[in-house]
mmCIF file with all atom_site columns, C-alpha atoms in Angstrom:
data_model
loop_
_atom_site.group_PDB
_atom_site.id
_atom_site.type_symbol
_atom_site.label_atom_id
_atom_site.label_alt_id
_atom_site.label_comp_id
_atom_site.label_asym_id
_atom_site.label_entity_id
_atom_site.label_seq_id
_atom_site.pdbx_PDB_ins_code
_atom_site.Cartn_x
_atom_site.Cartn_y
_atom_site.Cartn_z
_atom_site.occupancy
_atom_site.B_iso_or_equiv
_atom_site.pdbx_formal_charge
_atom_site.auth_seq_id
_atom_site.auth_comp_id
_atom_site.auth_asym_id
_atom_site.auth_atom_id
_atom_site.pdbx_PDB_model_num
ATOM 1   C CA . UNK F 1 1   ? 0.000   0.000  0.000   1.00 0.00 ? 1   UNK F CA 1
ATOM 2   C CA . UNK F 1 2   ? 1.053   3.190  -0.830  1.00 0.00 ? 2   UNK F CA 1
ATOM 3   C CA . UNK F 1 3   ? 1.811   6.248  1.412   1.00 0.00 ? 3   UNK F CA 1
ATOM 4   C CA . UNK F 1 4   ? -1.119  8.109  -0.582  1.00 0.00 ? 4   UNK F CA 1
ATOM 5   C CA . UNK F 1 5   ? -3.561  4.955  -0.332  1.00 0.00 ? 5   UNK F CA 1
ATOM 6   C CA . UNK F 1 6   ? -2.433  5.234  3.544   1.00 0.00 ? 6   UNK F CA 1
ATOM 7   C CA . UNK F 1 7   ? -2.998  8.400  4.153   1.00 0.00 ? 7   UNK F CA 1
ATOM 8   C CA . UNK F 1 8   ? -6.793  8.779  2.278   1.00 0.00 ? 8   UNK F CA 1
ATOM 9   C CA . UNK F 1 9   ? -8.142  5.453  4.575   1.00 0.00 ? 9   UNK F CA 1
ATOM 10  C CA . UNK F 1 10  ? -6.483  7.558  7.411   1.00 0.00 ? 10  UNK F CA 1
ATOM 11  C CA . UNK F 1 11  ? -8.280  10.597 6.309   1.00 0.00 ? 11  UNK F CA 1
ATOM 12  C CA . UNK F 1 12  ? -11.817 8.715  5.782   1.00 0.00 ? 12  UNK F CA 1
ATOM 13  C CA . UNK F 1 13  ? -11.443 7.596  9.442   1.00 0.00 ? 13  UNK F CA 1
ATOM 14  C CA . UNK F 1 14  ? -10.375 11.120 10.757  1.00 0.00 ? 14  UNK F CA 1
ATOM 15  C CA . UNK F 1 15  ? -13.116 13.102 9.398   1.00 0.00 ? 15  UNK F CA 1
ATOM 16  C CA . UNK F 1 16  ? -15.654 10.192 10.138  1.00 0.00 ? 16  UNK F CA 1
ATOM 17  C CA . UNK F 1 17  ? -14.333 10.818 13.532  1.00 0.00 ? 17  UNK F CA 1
ATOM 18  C CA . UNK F 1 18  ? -14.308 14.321 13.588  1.00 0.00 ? 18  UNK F CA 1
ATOM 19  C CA . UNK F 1 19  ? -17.786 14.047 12.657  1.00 0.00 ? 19  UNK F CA 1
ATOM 20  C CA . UNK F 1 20  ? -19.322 11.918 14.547  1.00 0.00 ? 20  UNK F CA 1
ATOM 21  C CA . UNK F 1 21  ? -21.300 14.554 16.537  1.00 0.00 ? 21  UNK F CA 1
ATOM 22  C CA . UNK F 1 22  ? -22.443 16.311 13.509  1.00 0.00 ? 22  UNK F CA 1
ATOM 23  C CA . UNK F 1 23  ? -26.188 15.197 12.458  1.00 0.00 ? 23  UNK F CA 1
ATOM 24  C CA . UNK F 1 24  ? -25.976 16.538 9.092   1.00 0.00 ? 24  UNK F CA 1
ATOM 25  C CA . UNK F 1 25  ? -22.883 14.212 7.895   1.00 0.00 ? 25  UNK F CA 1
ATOM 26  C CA . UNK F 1 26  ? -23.650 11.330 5.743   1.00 0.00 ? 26  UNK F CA 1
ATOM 27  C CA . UNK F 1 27  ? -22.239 9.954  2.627   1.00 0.00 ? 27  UNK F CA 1
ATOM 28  C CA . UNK F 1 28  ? -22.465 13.249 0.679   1.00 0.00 ? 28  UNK F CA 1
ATOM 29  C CA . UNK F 1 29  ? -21.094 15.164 2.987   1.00 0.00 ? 29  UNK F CA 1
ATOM 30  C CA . UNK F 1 30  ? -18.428 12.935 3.789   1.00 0.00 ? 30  UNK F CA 1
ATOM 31  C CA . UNK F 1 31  ? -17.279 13.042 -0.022  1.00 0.00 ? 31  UNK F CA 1
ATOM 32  C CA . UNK F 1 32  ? -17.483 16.783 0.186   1.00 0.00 ? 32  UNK F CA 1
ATOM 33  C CA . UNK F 1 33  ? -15.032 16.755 2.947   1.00 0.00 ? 33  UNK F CA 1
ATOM 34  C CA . UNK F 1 34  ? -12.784 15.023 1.633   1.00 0.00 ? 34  UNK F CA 1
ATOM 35  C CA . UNK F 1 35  ? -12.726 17.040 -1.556  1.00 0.00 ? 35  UNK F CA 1
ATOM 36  C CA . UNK F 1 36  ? -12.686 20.271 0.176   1.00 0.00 ? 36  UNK F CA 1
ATOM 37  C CA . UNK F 1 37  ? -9.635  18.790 2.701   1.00 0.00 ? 37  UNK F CA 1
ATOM 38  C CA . UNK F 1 38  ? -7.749  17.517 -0.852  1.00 0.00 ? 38  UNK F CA 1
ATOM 39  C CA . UNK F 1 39  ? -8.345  20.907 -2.711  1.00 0.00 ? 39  UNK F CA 1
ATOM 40  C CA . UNK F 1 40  ? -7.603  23.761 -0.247  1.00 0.00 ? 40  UNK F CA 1
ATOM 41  C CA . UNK F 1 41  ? -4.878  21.461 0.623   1.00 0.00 ? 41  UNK F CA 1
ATOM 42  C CA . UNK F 1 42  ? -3.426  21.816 -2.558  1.00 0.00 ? 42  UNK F CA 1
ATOM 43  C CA . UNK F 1 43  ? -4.290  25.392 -2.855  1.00 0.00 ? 43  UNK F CA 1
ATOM 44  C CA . UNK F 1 44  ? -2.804  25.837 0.842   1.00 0.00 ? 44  UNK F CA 1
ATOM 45  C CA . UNK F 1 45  ? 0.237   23.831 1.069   1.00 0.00 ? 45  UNK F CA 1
ATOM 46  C CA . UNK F 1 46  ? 1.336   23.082 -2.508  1.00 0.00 ? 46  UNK F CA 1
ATOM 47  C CA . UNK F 1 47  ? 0.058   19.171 -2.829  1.00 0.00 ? 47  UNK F CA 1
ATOM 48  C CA . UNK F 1 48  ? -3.572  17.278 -1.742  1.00 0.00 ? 48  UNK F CA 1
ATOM 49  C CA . UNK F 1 49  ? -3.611  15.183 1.642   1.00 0.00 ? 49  UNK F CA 1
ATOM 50  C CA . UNK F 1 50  ? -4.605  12.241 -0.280  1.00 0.00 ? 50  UNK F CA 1
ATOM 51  C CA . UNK F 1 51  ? -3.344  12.481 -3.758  1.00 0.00 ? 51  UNK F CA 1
ATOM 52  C CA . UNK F 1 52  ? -6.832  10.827 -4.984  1.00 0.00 ? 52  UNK F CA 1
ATOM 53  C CA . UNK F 1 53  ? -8.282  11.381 -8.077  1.00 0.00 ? 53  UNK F CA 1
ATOM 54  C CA . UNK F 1 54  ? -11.708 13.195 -7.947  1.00 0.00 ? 54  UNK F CA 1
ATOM 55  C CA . UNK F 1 55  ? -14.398 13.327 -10.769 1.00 0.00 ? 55  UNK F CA 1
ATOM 56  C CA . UNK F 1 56  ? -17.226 15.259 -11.519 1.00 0.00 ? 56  UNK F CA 1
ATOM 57  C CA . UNK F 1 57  ? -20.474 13.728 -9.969  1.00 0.00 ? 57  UNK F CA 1
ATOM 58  C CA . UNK F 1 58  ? -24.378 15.004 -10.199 1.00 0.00 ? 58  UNK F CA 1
ATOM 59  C CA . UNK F 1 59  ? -24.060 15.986 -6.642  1.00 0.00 ? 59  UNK F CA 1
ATOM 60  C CA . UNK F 1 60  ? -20.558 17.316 -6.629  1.00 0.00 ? 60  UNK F CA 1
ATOM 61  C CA . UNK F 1 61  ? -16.840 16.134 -6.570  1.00 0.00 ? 61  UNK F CA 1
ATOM 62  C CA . UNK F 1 62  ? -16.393 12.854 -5.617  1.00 0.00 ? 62  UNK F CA 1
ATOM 63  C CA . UNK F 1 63  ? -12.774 10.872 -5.239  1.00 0.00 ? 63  UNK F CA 1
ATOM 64  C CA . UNK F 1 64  ? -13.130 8.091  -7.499  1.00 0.00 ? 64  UNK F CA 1
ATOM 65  C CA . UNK F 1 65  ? -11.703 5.186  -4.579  1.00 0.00 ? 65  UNK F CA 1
ATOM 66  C CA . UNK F 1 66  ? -13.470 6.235  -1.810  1.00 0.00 ? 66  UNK F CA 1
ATOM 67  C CA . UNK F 1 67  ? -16.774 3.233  -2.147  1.00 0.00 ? 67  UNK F CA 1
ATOM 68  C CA . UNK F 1 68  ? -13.843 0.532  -2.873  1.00 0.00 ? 68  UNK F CA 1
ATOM 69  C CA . UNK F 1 69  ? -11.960 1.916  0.128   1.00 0.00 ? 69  UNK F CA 1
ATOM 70  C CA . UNK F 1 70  ? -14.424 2.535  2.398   1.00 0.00 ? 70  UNK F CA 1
ATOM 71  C CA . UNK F 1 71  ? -14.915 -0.981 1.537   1.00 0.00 ? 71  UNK F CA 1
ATOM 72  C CA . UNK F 1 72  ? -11.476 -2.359 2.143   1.00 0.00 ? 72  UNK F CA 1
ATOM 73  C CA . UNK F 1 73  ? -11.884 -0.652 5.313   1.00 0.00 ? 73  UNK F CA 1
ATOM 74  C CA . UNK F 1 74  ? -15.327 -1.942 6.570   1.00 0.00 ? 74  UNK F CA 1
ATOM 75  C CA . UNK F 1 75  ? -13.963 -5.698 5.817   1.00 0.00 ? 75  UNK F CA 1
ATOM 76  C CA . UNK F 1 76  ? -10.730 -4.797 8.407   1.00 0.00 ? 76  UNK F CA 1
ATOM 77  C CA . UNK F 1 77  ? -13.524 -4.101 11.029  1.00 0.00 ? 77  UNK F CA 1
ATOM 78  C CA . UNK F 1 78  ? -12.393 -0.058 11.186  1.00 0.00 ? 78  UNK F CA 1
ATOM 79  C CA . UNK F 1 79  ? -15.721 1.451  9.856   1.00 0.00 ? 79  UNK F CA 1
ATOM 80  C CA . UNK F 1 80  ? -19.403 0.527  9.587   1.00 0.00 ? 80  UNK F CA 1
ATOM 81  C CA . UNK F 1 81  ? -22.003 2.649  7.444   1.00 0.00 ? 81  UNK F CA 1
ATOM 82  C CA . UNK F 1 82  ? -25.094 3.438  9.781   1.00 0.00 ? 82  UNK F CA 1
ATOM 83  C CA . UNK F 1 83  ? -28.541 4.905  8.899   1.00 0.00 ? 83  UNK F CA 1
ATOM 84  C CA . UNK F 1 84  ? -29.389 7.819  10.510  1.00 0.00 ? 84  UNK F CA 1
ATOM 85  C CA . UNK F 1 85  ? -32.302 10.244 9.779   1.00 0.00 ? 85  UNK F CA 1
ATOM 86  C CA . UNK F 1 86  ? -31.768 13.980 9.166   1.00 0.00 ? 86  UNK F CA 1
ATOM 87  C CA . UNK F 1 87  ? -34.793 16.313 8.792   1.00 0.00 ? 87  UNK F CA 1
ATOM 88  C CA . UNK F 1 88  ? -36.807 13.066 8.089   1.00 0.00 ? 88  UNK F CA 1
ATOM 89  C CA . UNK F 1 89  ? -34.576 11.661 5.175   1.00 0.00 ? 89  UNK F CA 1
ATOM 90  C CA . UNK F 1 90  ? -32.742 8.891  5.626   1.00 0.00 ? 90  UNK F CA 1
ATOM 91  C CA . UNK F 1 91  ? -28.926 9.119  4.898   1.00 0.00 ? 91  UNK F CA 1
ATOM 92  C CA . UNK F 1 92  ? -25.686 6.721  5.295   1.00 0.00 ? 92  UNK F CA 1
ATOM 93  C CA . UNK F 1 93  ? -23.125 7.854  7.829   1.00 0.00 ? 93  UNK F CA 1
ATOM 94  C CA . UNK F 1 94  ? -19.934 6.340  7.947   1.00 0.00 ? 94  UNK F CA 1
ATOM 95  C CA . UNK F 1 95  ? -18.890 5.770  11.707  1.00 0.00 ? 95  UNK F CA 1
ATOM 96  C CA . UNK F 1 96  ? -14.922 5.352  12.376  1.00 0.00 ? 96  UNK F CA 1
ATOM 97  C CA . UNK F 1 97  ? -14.797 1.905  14.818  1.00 0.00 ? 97  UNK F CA 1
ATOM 98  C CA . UNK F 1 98  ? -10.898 2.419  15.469  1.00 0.00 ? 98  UNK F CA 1
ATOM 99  C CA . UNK F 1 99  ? -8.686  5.472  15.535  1.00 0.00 ? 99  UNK F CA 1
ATOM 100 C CA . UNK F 1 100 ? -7.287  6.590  12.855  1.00 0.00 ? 100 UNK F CA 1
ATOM 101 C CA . UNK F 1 101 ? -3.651  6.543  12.281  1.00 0.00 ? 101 UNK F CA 1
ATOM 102 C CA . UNK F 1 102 ? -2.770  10.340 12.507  1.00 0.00 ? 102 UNK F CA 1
ATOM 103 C CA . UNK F 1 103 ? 1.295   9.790  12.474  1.00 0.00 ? 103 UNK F CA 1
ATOM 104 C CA . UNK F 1 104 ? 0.399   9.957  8.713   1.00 0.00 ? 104 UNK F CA 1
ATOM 105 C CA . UNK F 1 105 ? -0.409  13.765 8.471   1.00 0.00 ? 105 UNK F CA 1
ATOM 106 C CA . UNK F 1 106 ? 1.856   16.715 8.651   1.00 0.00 ? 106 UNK F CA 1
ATOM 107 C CA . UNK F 1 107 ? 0.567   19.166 11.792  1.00 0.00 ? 107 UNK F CA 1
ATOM 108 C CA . UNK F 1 108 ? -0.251  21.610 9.101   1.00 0.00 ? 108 UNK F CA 1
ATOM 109 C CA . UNK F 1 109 ? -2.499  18.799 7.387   1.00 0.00 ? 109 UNK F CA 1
ATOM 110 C CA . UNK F 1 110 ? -4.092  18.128 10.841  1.00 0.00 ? 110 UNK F CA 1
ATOM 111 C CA . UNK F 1 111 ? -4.523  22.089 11.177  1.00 0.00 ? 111 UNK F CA 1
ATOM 112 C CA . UNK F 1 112 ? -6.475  22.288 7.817   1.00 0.00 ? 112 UNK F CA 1
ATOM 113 C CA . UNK F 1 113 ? -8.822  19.020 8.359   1.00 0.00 ? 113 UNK F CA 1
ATOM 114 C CA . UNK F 1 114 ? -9.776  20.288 11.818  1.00 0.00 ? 114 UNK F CA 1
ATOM 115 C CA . UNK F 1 115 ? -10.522 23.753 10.373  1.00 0.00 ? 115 UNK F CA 1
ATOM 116 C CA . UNK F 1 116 ? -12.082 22.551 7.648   1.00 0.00 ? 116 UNK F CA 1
ATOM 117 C CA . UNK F 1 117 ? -14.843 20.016 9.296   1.00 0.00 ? 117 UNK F CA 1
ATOM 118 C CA . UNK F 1 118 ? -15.448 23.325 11.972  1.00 0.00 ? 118 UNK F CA 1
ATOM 119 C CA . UNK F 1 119 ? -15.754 25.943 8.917   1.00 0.00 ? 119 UNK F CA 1
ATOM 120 C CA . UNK F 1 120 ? -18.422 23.475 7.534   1.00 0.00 ? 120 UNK F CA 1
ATOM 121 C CA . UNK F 1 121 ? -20.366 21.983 10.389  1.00 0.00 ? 121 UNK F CA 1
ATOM 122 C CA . UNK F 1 122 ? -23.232 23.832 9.892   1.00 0.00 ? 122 UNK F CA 1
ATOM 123 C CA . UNK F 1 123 ? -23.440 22.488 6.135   1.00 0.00 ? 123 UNK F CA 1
ATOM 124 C CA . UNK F 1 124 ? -26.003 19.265 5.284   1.00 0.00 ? 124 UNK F CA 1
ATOM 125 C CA . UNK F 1 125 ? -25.176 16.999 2.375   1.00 0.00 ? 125 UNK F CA 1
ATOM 126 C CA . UNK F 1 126 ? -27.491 19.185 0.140   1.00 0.00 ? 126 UNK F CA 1
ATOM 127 C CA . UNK F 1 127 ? -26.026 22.363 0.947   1.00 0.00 ? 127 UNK F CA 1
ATOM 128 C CA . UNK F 1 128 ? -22.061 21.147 0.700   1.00 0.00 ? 128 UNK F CA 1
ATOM 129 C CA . UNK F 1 129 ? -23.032 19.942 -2.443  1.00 0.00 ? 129 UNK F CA 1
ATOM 130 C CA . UNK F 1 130 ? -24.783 22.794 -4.108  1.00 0.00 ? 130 UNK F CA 1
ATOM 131 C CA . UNK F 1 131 ? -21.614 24.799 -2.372  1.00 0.00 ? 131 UNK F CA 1
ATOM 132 C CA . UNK F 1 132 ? -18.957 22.291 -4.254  1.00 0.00 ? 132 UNK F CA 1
ATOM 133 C CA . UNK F 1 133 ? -21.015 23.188 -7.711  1.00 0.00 ? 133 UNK F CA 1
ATOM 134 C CA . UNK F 1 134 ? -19.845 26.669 -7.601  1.00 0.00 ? 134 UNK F CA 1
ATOM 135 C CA . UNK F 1 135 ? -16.013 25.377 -7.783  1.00 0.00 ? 135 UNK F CA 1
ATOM 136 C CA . UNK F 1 136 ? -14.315 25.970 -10.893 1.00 0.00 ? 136 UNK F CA 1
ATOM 137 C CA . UNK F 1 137 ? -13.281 22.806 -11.784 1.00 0.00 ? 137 UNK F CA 1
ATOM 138 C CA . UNK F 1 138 ? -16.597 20.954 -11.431 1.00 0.00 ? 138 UNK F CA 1
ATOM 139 C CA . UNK F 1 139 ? -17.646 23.179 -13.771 1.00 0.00 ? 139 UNK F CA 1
ATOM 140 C CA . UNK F 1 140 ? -15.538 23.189 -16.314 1.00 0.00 ? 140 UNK F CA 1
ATOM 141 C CA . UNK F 1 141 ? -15.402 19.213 -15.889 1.00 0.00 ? 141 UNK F CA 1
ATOM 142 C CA . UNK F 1 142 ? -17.783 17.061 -18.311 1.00 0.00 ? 142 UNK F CA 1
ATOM 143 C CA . UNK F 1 143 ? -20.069 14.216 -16.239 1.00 0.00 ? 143 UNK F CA 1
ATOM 144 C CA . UNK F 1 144 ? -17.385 11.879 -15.256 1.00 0.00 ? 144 UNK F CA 1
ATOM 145 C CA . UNK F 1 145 ? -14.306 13.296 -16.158 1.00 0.00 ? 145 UNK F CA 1
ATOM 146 C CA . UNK F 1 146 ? -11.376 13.797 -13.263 1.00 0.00 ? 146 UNK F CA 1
ATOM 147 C CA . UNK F 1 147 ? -11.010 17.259 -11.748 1.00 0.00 ? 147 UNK F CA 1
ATOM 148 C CA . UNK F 1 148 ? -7.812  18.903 -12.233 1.00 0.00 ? 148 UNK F CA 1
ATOM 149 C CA . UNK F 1 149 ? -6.398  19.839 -9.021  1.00 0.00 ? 149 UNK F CA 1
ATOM 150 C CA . UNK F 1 150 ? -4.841  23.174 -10.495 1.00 0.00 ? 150 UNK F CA 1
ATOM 151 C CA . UNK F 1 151 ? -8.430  24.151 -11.328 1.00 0.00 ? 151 UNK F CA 1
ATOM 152 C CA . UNK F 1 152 ? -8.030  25.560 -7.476  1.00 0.00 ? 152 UNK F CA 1
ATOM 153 C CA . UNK F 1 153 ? -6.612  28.327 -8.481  1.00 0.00 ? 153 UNK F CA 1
ATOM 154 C CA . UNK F 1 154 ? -9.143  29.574 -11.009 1.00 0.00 ? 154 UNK F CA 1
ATOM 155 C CA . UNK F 1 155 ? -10.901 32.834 -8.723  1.00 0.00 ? 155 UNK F CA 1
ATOM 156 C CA . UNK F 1 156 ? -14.569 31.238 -9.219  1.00 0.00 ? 156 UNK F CA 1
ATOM 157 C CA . UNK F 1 157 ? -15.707 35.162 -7.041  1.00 0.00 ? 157 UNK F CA 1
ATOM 158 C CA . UNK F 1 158 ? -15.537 36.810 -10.109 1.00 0.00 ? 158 UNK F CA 1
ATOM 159 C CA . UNK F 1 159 ? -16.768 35.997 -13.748 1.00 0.00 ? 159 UNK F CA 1
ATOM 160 C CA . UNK F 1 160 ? -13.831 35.398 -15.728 1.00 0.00 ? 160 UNK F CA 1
ATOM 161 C CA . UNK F 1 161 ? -12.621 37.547 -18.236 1.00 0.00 ? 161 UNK F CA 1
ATOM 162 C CA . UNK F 1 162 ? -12.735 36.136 -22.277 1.00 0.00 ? 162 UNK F CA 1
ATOM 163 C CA . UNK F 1 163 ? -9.049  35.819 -22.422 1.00 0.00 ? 163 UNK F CA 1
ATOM 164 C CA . UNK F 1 164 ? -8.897  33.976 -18.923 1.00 0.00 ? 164 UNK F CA 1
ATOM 165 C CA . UNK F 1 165 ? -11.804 31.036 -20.080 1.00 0.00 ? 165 UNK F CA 1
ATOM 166 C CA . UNK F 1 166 ? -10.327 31.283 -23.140 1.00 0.00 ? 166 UNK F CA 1
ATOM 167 C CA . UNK F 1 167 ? -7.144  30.086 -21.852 1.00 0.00 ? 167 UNK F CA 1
ATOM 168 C CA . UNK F 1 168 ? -9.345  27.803 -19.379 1.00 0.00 ? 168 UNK F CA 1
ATOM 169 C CA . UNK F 1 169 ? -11.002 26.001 -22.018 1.00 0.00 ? 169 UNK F CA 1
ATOM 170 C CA . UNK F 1 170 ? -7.707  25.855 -23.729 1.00 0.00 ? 170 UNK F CA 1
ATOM 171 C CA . UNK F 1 171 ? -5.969  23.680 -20.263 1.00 0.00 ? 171 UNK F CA 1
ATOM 172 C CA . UNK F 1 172 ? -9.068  21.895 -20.378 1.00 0.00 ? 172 UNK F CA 1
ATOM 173 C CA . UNK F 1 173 ? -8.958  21.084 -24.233 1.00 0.00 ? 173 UNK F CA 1
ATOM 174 C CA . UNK F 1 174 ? -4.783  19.961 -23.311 1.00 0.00 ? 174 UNK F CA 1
ATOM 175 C CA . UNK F 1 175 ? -5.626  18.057 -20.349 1.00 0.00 ? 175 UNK F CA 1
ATOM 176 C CA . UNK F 1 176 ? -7.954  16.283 -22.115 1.00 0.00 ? 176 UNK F CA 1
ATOM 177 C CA . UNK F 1 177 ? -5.921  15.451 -25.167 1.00 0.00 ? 177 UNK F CA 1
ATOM 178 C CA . UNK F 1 178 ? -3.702  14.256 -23.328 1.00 0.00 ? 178 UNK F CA 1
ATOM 179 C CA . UNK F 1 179 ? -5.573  11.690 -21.416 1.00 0.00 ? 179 UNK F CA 1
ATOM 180 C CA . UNK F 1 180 ? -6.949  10.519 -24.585 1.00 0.00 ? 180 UNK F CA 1
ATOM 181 C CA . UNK F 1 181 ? -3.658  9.415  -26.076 1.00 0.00 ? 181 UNK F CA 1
ATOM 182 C CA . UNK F 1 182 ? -2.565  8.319  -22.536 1.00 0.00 ? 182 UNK F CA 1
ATOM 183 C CA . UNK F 1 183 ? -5.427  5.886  -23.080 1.00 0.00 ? 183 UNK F CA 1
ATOM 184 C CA . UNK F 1 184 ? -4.683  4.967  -26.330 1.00 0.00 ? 184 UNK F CA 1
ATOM 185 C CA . UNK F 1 185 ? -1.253  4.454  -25.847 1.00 0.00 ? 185 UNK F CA 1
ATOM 186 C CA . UNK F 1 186 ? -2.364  2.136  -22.838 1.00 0.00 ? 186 UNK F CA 1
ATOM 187 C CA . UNK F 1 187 ? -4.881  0.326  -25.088 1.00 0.00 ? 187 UNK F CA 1
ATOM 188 C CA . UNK F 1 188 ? -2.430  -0.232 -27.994 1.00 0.00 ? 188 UNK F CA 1
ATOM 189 C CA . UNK F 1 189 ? 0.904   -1.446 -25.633 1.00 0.00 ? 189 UNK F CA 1
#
């Protein structure tokens, strides 16, 4: 397992954890986190907590491994998914059953998930996720498609000007070309 793969089960754990209290966190919420912690993160310190890949969902961002993780994690006997009702819908919360492991984060990565969870308590799933559609990057991203992380730094408080989405479109266009002949050069080796 890799230090990454270590550090996002560590990370699903911690912020189940650090949640536990708060009614309003299930499933979607908990992905919201985690993109959130991954994103300012990047924007923040230079690199994501988790290194995970995240793609554009209906709902929001979403990292890609957290269902088969989450998974790998419930068979080890570390989390369980419980219902739970909020506002009389029923929801999924993922409840931490060990500690996690936080020898894995820097103090500054600690800092950030703590502030992060507090600076969005008061947020249900629906309202982190209509929140996360605002970002940049989820929407410049087609249905499915990874987010860039460097889309962080796009300044989504302002409309952008024609020459900035022009050049936004044109990143997009590269990244995109890019991990088309990535994929073909997988398909034809």
């Amino acid at each position: 397992m890799t230090s990454k793969d270590r550090k996002f089960r560590e990370l699903i754990l911690y912020l189940a954890k650090l949640s536990e209290a708060d009614p309003r966190c299930g499933r979607t919420k908990l992905n919201k986190l985690l993109f959130y912690c991954d994103f300012r993160a990047y924007d923040s310190l230079g690199a994501s907590i988790s290194g995970q890949l995240y793609q554009k969902r209906e709902f929001g961002p979403t990292p890609k491994a957290l269902m088969p993780v989450v998974g790998e994690l419930e068979g080890e006997g570390a989390c369980v998914w419980a219902e739970r009702t909020w506002h009389g819908r029923q929801m999924k919360k993922l409840v931490a059953l060990r500690e996690p492991h936080l020898a894995v984060f820097g103090p500054e990565e600690i800092d950030l998930i703590r502030n992060l969870v507090e600076e969005l308590w008061h947020y249900d799933g629906s309202e982190i996720s209509e929140k996360s559609h605002s970002f940049a990057g989820w929407q410049a991203s087609a249905s499915g498609e990874e987010i860039p992380y460097n889309t962080v730094f796009v300044d989504d408080a302002r409309p952008l000007s024609e020459e900035e989405e022009s050049w936004a479109l044109s990143v997009i266009e590269r990244y995109r070309a890019r991990k088309a002949a990535a994929g073909r050069a997988g398909a034809g080796g």
